[in-house]
XYZ file of C-alpha atoms in Angstrom:
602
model
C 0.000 0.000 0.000
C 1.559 3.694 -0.632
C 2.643 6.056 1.731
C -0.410 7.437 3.457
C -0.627 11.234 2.752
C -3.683 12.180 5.180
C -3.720 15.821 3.660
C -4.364 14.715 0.186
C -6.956 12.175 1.433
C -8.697 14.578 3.600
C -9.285 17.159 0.428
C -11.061 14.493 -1.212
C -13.975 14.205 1.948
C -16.681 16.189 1.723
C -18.844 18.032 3.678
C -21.744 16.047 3.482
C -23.487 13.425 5.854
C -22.437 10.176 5.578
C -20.430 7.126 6.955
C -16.361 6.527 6.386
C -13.939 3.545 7.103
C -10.248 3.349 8.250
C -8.187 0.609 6.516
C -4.784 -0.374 7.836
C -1.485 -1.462 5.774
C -2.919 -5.010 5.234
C -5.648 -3.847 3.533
C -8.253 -4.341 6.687
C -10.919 -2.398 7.940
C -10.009 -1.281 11.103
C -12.531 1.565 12.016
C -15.796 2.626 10.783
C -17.735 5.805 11.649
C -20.945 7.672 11.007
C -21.123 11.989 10.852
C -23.296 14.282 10.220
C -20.382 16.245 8.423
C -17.776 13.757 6.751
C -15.051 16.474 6.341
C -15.347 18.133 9.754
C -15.015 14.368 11.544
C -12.368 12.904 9.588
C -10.147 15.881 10.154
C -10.753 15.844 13.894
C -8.993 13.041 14.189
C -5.812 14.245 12.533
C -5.565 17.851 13.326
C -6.800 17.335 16.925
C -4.047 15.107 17.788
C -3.141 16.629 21.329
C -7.073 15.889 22.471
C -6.816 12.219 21.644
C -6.665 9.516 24.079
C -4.157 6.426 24.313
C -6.113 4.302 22.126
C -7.530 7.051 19.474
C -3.275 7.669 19.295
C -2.767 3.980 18.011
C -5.762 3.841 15.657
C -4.506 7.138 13.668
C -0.978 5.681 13.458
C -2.837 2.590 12.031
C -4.480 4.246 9.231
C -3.038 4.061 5.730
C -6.709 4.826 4.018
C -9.675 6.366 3.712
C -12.995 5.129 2.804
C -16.663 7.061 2.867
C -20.326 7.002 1.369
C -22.316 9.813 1.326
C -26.195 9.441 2.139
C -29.010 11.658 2.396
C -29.539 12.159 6.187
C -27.664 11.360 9.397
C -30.070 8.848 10.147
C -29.283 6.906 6.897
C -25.679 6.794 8.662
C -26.732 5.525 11.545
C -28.200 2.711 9.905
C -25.504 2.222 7.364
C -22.337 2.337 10.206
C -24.947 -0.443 12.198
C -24.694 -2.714 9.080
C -20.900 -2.053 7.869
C -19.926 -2.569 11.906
C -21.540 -6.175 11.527
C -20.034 -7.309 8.220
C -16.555 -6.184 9.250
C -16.116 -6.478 12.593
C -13.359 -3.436 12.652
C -11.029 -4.180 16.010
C -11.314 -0.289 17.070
C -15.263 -0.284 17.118
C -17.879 -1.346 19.954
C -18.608 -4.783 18.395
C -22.830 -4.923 18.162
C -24.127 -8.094 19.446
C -26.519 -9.850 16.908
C -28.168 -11.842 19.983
C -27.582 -15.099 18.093
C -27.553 -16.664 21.211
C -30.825 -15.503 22.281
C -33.684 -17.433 21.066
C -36.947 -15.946 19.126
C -40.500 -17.216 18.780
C -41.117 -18.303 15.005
C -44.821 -18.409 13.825
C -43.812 -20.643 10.808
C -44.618 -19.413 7.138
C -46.748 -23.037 6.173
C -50.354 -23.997 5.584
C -51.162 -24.551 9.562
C -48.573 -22.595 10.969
C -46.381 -23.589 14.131
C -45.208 -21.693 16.862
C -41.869 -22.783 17.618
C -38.221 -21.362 19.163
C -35.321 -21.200 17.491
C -31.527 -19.356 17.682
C -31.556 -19.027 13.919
C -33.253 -16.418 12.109
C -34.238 -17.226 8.432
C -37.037 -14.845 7.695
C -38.066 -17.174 4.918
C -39.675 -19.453 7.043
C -41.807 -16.878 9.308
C -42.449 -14.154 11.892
C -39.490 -13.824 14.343
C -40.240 -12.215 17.873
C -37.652 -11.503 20.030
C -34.811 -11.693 20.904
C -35.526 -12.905 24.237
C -32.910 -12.013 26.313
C -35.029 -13.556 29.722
C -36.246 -17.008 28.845
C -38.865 -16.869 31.415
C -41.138 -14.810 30.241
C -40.769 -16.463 26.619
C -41.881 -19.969 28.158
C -44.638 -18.244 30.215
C -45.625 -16.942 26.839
C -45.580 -20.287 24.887
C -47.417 -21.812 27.870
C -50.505 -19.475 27.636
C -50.768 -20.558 23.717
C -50.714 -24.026 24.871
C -54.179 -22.889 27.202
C -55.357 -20.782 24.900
C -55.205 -22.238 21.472
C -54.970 -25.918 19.997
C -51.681 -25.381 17.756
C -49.900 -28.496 16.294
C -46.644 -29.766 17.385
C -45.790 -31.872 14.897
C -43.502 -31.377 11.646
C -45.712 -32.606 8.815
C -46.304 -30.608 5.579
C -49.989 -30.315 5.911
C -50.744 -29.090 2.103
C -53.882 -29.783 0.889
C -53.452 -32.384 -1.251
C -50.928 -34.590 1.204
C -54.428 -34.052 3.704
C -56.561 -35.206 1.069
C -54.324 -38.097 -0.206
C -54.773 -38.948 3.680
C -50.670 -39.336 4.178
C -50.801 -38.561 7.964
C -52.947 -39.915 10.780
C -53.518 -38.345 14.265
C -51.498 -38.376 17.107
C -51.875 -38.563 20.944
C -52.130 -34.393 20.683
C -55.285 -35.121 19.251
C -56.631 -37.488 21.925
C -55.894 -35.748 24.706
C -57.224 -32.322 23.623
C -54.136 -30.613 22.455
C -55.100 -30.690 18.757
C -58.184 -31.029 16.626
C -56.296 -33.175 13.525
C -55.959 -31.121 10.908
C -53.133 -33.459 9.625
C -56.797 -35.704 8.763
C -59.011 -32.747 8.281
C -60.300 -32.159 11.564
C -60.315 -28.422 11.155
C -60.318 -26.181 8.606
C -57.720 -23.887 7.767
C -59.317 -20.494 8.075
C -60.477 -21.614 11.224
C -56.744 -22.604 12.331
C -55.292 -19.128 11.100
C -58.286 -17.233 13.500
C -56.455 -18.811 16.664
C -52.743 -18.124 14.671
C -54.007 -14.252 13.817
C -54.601 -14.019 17.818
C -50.754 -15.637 18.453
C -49.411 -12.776 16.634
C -51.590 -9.920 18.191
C -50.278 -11.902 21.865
C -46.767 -11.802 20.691
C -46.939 -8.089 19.512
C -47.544 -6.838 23.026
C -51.720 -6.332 22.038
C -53.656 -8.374 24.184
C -56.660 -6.347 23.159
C -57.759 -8.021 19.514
C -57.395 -11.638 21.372
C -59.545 -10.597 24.903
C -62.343 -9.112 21.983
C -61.666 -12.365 20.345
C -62.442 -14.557 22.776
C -65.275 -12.675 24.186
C -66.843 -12.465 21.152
C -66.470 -16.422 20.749
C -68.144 -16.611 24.367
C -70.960 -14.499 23.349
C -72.097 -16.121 20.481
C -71.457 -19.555 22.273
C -73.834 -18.441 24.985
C -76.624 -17.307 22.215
C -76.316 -20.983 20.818
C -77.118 -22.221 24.574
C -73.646 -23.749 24.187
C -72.896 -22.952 27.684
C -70.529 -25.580 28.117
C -68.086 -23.789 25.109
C -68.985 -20.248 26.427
C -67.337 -21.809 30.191
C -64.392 -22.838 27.675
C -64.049 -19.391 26.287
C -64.335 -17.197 29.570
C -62.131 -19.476 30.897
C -59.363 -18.829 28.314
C -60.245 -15.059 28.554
C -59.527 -15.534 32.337
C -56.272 -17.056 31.481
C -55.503 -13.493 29.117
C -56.536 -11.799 31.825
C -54.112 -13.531 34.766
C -51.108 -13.155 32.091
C -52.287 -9.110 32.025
C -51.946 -8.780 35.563
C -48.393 -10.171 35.611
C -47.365 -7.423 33.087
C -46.254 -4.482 34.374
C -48.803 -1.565 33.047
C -47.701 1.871 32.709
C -50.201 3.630 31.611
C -52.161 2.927 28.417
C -51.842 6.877 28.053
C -48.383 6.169 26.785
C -49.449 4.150 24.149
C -46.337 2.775 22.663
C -42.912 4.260 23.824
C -39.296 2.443 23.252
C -37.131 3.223 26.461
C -33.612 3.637 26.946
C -30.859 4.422 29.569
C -27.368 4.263 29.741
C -24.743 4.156 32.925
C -21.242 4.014 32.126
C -18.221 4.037 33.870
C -14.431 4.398 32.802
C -14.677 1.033 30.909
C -17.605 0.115 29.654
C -21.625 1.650 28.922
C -24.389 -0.502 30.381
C -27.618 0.293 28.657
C -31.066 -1.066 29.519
C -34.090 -1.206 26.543
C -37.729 -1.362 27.639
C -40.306 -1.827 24.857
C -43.798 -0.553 25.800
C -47.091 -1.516 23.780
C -50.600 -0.333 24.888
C -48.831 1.210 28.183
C -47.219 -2.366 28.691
C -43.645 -3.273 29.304
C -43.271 -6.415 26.876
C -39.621 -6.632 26.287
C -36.604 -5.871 28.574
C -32.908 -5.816 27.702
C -29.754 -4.666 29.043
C -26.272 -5.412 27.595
C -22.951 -4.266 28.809
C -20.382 -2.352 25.858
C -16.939 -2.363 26.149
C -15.266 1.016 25.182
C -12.777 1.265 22.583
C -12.086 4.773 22.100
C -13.386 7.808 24.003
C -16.953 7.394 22.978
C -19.636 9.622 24.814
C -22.827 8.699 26.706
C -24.637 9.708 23.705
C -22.740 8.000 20.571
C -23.293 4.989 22.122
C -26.318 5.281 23.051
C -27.769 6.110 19.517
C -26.003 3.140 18.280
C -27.909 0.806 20.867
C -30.933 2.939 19.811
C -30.483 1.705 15.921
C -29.577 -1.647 17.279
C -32.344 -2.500 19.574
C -35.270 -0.942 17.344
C -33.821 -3.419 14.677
C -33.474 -6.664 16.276
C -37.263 -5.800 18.179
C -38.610 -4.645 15.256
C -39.943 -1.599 17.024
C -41.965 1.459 15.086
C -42.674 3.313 18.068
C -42.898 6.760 17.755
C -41.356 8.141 20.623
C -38.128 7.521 22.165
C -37.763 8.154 26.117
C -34.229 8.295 27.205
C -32.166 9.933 30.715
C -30.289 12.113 28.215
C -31.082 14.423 25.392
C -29.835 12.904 22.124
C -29.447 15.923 19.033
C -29.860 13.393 16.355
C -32.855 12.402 14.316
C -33.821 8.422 14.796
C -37.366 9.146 12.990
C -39.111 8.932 16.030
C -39.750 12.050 19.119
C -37.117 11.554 22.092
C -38.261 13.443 25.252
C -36.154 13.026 28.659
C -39.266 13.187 30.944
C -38.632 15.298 34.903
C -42.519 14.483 36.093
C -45.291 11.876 35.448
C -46.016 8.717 34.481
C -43.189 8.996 31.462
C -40.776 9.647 34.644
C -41.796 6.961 36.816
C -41.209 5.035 33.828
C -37.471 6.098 32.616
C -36.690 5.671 36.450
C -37.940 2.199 36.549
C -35.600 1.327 33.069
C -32.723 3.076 35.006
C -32.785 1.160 37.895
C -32.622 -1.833 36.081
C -28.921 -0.395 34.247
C -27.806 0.641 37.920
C -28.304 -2.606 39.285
C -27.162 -4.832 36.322
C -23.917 -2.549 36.310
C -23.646 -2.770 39.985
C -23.927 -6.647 39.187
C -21.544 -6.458 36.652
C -18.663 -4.153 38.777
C -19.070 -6.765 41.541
C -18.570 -9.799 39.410
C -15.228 -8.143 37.950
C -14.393 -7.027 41.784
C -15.160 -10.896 42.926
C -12.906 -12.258 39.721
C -10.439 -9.694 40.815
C -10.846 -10.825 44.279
C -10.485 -14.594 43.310
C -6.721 -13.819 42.042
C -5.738 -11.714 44.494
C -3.828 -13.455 48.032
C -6.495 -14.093 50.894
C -4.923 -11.034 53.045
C -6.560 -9.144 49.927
C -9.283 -10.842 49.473
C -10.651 -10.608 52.844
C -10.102 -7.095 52.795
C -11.703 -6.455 49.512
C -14.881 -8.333 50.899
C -14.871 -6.564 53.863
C -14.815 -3.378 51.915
C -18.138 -4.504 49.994
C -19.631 -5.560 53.237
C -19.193 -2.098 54.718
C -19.798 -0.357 51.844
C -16.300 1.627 52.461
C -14.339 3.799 50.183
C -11.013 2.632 50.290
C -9.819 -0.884 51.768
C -9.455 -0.956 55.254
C -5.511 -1.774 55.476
C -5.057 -0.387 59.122
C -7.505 -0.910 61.167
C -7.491 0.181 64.895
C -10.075 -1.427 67.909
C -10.901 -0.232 71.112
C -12.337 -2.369 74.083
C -12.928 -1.563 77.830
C -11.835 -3.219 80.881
C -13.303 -2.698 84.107
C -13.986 -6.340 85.624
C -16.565 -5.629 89.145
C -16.120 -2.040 88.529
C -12.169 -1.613 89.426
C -8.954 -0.847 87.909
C -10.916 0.739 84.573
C -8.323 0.482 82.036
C -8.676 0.485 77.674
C -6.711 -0.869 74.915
C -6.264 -0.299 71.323
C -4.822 -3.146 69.329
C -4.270 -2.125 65.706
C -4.283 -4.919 62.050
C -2.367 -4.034 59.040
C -3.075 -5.895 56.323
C -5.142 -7.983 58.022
C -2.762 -9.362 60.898
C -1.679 -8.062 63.955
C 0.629 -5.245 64.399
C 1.351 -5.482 67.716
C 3.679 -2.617 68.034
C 0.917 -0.158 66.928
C -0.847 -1.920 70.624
C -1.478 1.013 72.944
C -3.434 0.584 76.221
C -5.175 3.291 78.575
C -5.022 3.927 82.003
C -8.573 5.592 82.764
C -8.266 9.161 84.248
C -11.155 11.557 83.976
C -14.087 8.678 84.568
C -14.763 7.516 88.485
C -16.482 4.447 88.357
C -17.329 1.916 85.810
C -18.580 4.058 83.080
C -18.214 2.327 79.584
C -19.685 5.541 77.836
C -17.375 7.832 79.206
C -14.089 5.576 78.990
C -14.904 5.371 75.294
C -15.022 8.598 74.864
C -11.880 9.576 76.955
C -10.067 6.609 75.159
C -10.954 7.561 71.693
C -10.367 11.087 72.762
C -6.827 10.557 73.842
C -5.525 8.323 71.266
C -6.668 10.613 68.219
C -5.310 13.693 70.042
C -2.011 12.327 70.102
C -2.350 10.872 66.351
C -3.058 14.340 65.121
C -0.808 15.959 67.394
C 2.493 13.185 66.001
C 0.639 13.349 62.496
C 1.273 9.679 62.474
C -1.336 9.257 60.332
C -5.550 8.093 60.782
C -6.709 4.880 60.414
C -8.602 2.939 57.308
C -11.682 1.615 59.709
C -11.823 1.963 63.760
C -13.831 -0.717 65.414
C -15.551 -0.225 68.959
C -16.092 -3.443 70.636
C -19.565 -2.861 71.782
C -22.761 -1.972 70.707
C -25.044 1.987 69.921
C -24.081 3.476 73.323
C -20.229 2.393 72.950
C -20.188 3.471 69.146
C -22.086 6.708 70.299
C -19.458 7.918 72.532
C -16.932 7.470 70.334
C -18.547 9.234 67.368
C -18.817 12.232 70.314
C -15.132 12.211 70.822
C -14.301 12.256 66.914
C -16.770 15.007 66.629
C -14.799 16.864 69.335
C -11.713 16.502 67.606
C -13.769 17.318 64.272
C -12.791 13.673 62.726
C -16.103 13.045 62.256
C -17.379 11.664 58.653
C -13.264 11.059 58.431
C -12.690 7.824 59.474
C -15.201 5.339 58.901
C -16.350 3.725 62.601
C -18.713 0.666 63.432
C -19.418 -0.806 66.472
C -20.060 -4.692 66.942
C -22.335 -5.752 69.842
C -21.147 -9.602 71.421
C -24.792 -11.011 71.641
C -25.992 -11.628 68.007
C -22.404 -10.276 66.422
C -24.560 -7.289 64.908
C -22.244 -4.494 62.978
C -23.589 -0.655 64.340
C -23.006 2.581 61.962
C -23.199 6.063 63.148
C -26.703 7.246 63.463
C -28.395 4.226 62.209
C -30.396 2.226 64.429
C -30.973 -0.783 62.416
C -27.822 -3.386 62.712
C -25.899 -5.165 59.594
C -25.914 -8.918 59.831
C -23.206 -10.406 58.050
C -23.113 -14.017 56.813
C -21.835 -15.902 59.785
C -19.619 -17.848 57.419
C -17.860 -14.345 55.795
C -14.481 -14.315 56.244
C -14.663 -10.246 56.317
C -16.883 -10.789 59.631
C -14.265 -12.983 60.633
C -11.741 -10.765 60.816
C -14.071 -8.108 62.630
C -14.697 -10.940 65.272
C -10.449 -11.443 65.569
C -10.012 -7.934 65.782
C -12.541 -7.606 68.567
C -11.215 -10.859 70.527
C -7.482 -9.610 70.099
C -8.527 -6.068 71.629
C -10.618 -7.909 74.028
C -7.480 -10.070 75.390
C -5.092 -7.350 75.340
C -7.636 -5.149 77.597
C -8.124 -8.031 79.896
C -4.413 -8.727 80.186
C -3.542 -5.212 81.107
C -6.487 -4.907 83.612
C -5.135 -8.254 85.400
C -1.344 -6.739 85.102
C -2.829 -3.289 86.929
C -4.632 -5.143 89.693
C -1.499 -7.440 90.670
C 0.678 -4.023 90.677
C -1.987 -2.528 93.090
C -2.194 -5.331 94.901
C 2.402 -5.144 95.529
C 1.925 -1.716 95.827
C -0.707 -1.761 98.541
C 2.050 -4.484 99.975
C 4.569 -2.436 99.829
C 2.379 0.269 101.761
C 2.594 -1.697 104.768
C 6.253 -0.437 105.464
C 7.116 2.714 107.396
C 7.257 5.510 105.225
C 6.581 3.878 102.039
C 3.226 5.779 99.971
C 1.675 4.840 96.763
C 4.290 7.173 94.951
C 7.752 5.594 96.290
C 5.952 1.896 95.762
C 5.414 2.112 92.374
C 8.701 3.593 91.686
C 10.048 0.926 93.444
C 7.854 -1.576 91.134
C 8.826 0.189 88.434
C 12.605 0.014 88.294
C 12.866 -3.704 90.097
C 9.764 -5.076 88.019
C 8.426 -7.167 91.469
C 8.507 -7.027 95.453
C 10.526 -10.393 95.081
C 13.748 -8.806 92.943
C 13.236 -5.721 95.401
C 13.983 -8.166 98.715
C 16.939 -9.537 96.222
C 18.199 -6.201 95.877
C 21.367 -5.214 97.617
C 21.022 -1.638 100.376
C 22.548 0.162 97.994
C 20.698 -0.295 95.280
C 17.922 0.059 96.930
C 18.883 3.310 98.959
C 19.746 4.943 95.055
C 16.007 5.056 94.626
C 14.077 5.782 97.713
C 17.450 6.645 99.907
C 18.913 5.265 103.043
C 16.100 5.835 105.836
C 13.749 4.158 103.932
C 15.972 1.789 102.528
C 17.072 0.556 105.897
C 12.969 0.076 107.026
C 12.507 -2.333 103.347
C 15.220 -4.383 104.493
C 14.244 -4.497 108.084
C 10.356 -5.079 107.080
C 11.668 -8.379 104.333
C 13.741 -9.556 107.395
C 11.207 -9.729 109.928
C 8.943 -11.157 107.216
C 10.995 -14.341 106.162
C 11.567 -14.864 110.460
């Protein structure tokens, strides 16, 4: 192929409507693009080079030629770029789906037509309806004929003159009620098509024709004094009626309305389709699209638009979508704010939130399944808490204060989901008389983020309180105080029924007993939990050597635990030689420790 000139090949676009295609050195199709000005596109993508993403970059240097058709209206390129993105399957474009893997309902093109489901379409041999996307709703369908109508199953050519030349007998069908025989001539063929004219009103989304057929049926049934048939008939009309009620009505005000709306995030464009007839939602679809280049909201969008109007054959006149599209697609598009057209466009839009929720939780969870278990376990407890970053340090805060004495606190702290016991601090209670587990929590919390700000040492990912609203409460006060608040994130977990507490929410999380994330909350809490107790016990056996040590002349509370706290225990103080004793609490009292040991082991 020659040397690409792209000034030479630009001169020859013009400004017209109309759709062009990139071709790369080998001669392949590697892009192809709709505009409603041919010139003023092409261009951008050559003399707007600094305003290009990654990929846009590498399909430029890519492109050794230049390809376009002019057509009337931009439309005509929408539907022209739909087709040409099908047959070529360019490498830079969102690739359409054809939903070949969907099935459709056929009613079959033959004298006594079938209704049958297939993955092939062939529009040679019938009516396609679909795709169907959901198969439930197709088999609920396919069971109402089944109720409604006596349709043949079976695969023989019924022309007239293989009926008359009497090639096919009955079947058990026609025994048991499912069939009247026209494989023998049972029933005649005009009366076959009424029931088949009804299938295709059903499968159009217009219940109305077959209700009016039915009841007229019923009605003429009853004039006869047929009142057994005229049962028959208001039964099937019951049957219409039941499969009504399970459709979700709109408002037959709306008539018939083709809904869209897309969500998208850095990746990919989720869009959801609703198809309304007579005020009815009878299709649903929602599809996920990869993004190539730096496609907007509304490109893709439109191209769904074309897409989904073609595979559902839809003529609707208007279009309701959750953004404005400048474009004409031959049919009014109105982004509703009030009314039944809103309640409407919210209900397709919570279906694309939800299914790209889904979909971002799937890739999370497949993310998740490759990642170590450390990560894992923090990644699910992210989704369990609903956090915004994973909780790599996280810090815990339990109360001691066993029959009311020695009130102490500790704070154990997990980095990466173990134990850091360095980070372990524990608390000494000082402003709170009493067993108070409200106010320790706050004085706790209080102190330890002081100091944190204070060092700029740096805030947790997640602090846990081991206990349950009043705990969490109290801690929330002291973060307020400090003006963390709305910071940090902060639960609280209760003991009795492991319940997880936010701030200012009075209904508890339950997580799966078996989740690893609550798991880890539970080691967290029973690590804090230990190191409290183990400090509280440590504090009441040095109160109960200091109050020993009390019992010696001139010894207070003061000189005992300085004592304690250079010897480490009364038995390496009795050990000690004078002077090492008389460096720390001098001679005189010295000399009364030694004498009070000596009379002790007489």
């Amino acid at each position: 192929m020659p040397e690409f000139d792209y000034k030479q090949e630009l001169a020859k676009v013009p400004h017209e409507p109309g759709v062009y295609r990139y071709f790369d050195a080998t001669g392949e199709v590697i892009y192809v693009g709709k505009a409603k000005d041919l010139k003023n596109r092409v261009s951008s993508y050559f003399t707007n080079s600094k305003g290009h993403d990654r990929k846009t970059l590498r399909l430029v240097s890519q492109i050794r030629k230049i390809e376009f058709t002019i057509v009337h209206t931009e439309f005509d390129a929408l539907l022209l770029e739909n087709q040409l993105i099908k047959r070529y399957q360019p490498k830079f474009n969102i690739l359409l789906r054809d939903d070949k893997t969907y099935p459709f309902v056929c009613v079959t093109n033959e004298h006594f037509p079938r209704v049958v489901t297939t993955r092939r379409i062939d529009r040679k041999l019938g009516t396609f309806y679909g795709p169907f996307a959901n198969l439930k709703p197709m088999y609920t369908v396919l069971d109402m004929f089944s109720q409604l109508f006596t349709i043949r199953t079976c695969n023989y050519n019924l022309a007239p003159e293989n009926i008359e030349a009497g090639k096919y007998k009955v079947c058990l069908e026609y025994h048991i009620g499912n069939c009247k025989g026209p494989c023998e001539g049972k029933q005649a063929e005009e009366d076959y098509n009424s029931d088949i004219e009804q299938v295709h009103h059903i499968l159009k989304g217009n219940l109305k024709p077959a209700q009016e057929y039915f009841k007229n049926q019923m009605v003429e049934a009853a004039g006869n004094l047929a009142f057994e048939q005229a049962q028959k008939y208001k039964e099937k009309m019951d049957v219409l009626q039941r499969f009504q009620s399970k459709s979700t009505v709109v408002n037959p005000k709306i008539a018939d309305a083709d809904v869209f709306t897309i969500a998208s995030d850095e990746s990919a464009a989720y869009i959801n389709f609703m198809k309304v007839v007579n005020g009815t939602i009878v299709q649903t679809h929602t599809v996920e699209i990869k993004k190539k280049l730096d496609e907007t909201d509304q490109d893709l969008l439109v191209m769904m638009i074309i897409e989904f109007r073609d595979q559902y054959g839809s003529q609707a006149k208007e279009i309701i979508s959750n953004i404005p599209l400048d474009i004409d697609l031959k049919a009014e598009v109105t982004v509703p704010q009030i009314g039944d057209k809103k309640k409407l466009l919210d209900m397709s839009l919570k279906n694309v939130l939800y299914f790209r929720r889904e979909r971002q939780e799937r890739a999370a969870a497949e993310a998740t399944a490759s990642a170590s278990k450390k990560d894992r376990v923090l990644i699910r407890l992210k989704q369990d808490l609903q956090l915004k970053t994973l909780p790599n340090r996280i810090e815990c805060f339990d109360n001691s204060n066993i029959q009311g004495t020695n009130p102490v606190s500790a704070m154990v702290c997990f980095i990466g989901g173990k134990p850091a016991n360095k980070e372990y601090r524990h608390f000494s209670i000082k402003t709170v008389i009493g067993p108070n587990d409200f106010a320790s929590m706050y004085e706790v919390v209080t102190r330890r983020y002081t100091r944190v700000l204070t060092e700029d040492t740096g805030l947790p990912d997640l602090i846990v309180i081991d206990g349950g609203k009043g705990q969490l409460s109290a801690a929330c006060d002291a973060l307020k105080d400090l003006d963390l608040y709305g910071k940090v994130p902060i639960i609280g977990i209760a003991k009795r029924l492991e319940e997880i507490y936010f701030p200012e929410d009075n209904l508890p999380l339950y997580i799966d007993k078996k989740s690893e994330s609550l798991k880890l909350i539970q080691r967290i809490r029973d690590e804090a939990h230990r190191f409290a107790i183990t400090y509280h016990r440590d504090k009441r056996s040095r109160n109960s050597l200091i109050s020993e040590l009390e019992n010696v002349e001139g010894i207070g509370k003061k000189t005992a635990a300085k004592l304690l706290k250079h010897f480490k225990g009364v038995t390496k103080i009795r050990e000690a030689s004078f002077d090492e004793v008389a460096e720390i609490v001098g001679k005189d009292r010295a000399v009364k420790l030694k004498q009070y040991f000596d009379a002790i082991e007489q």
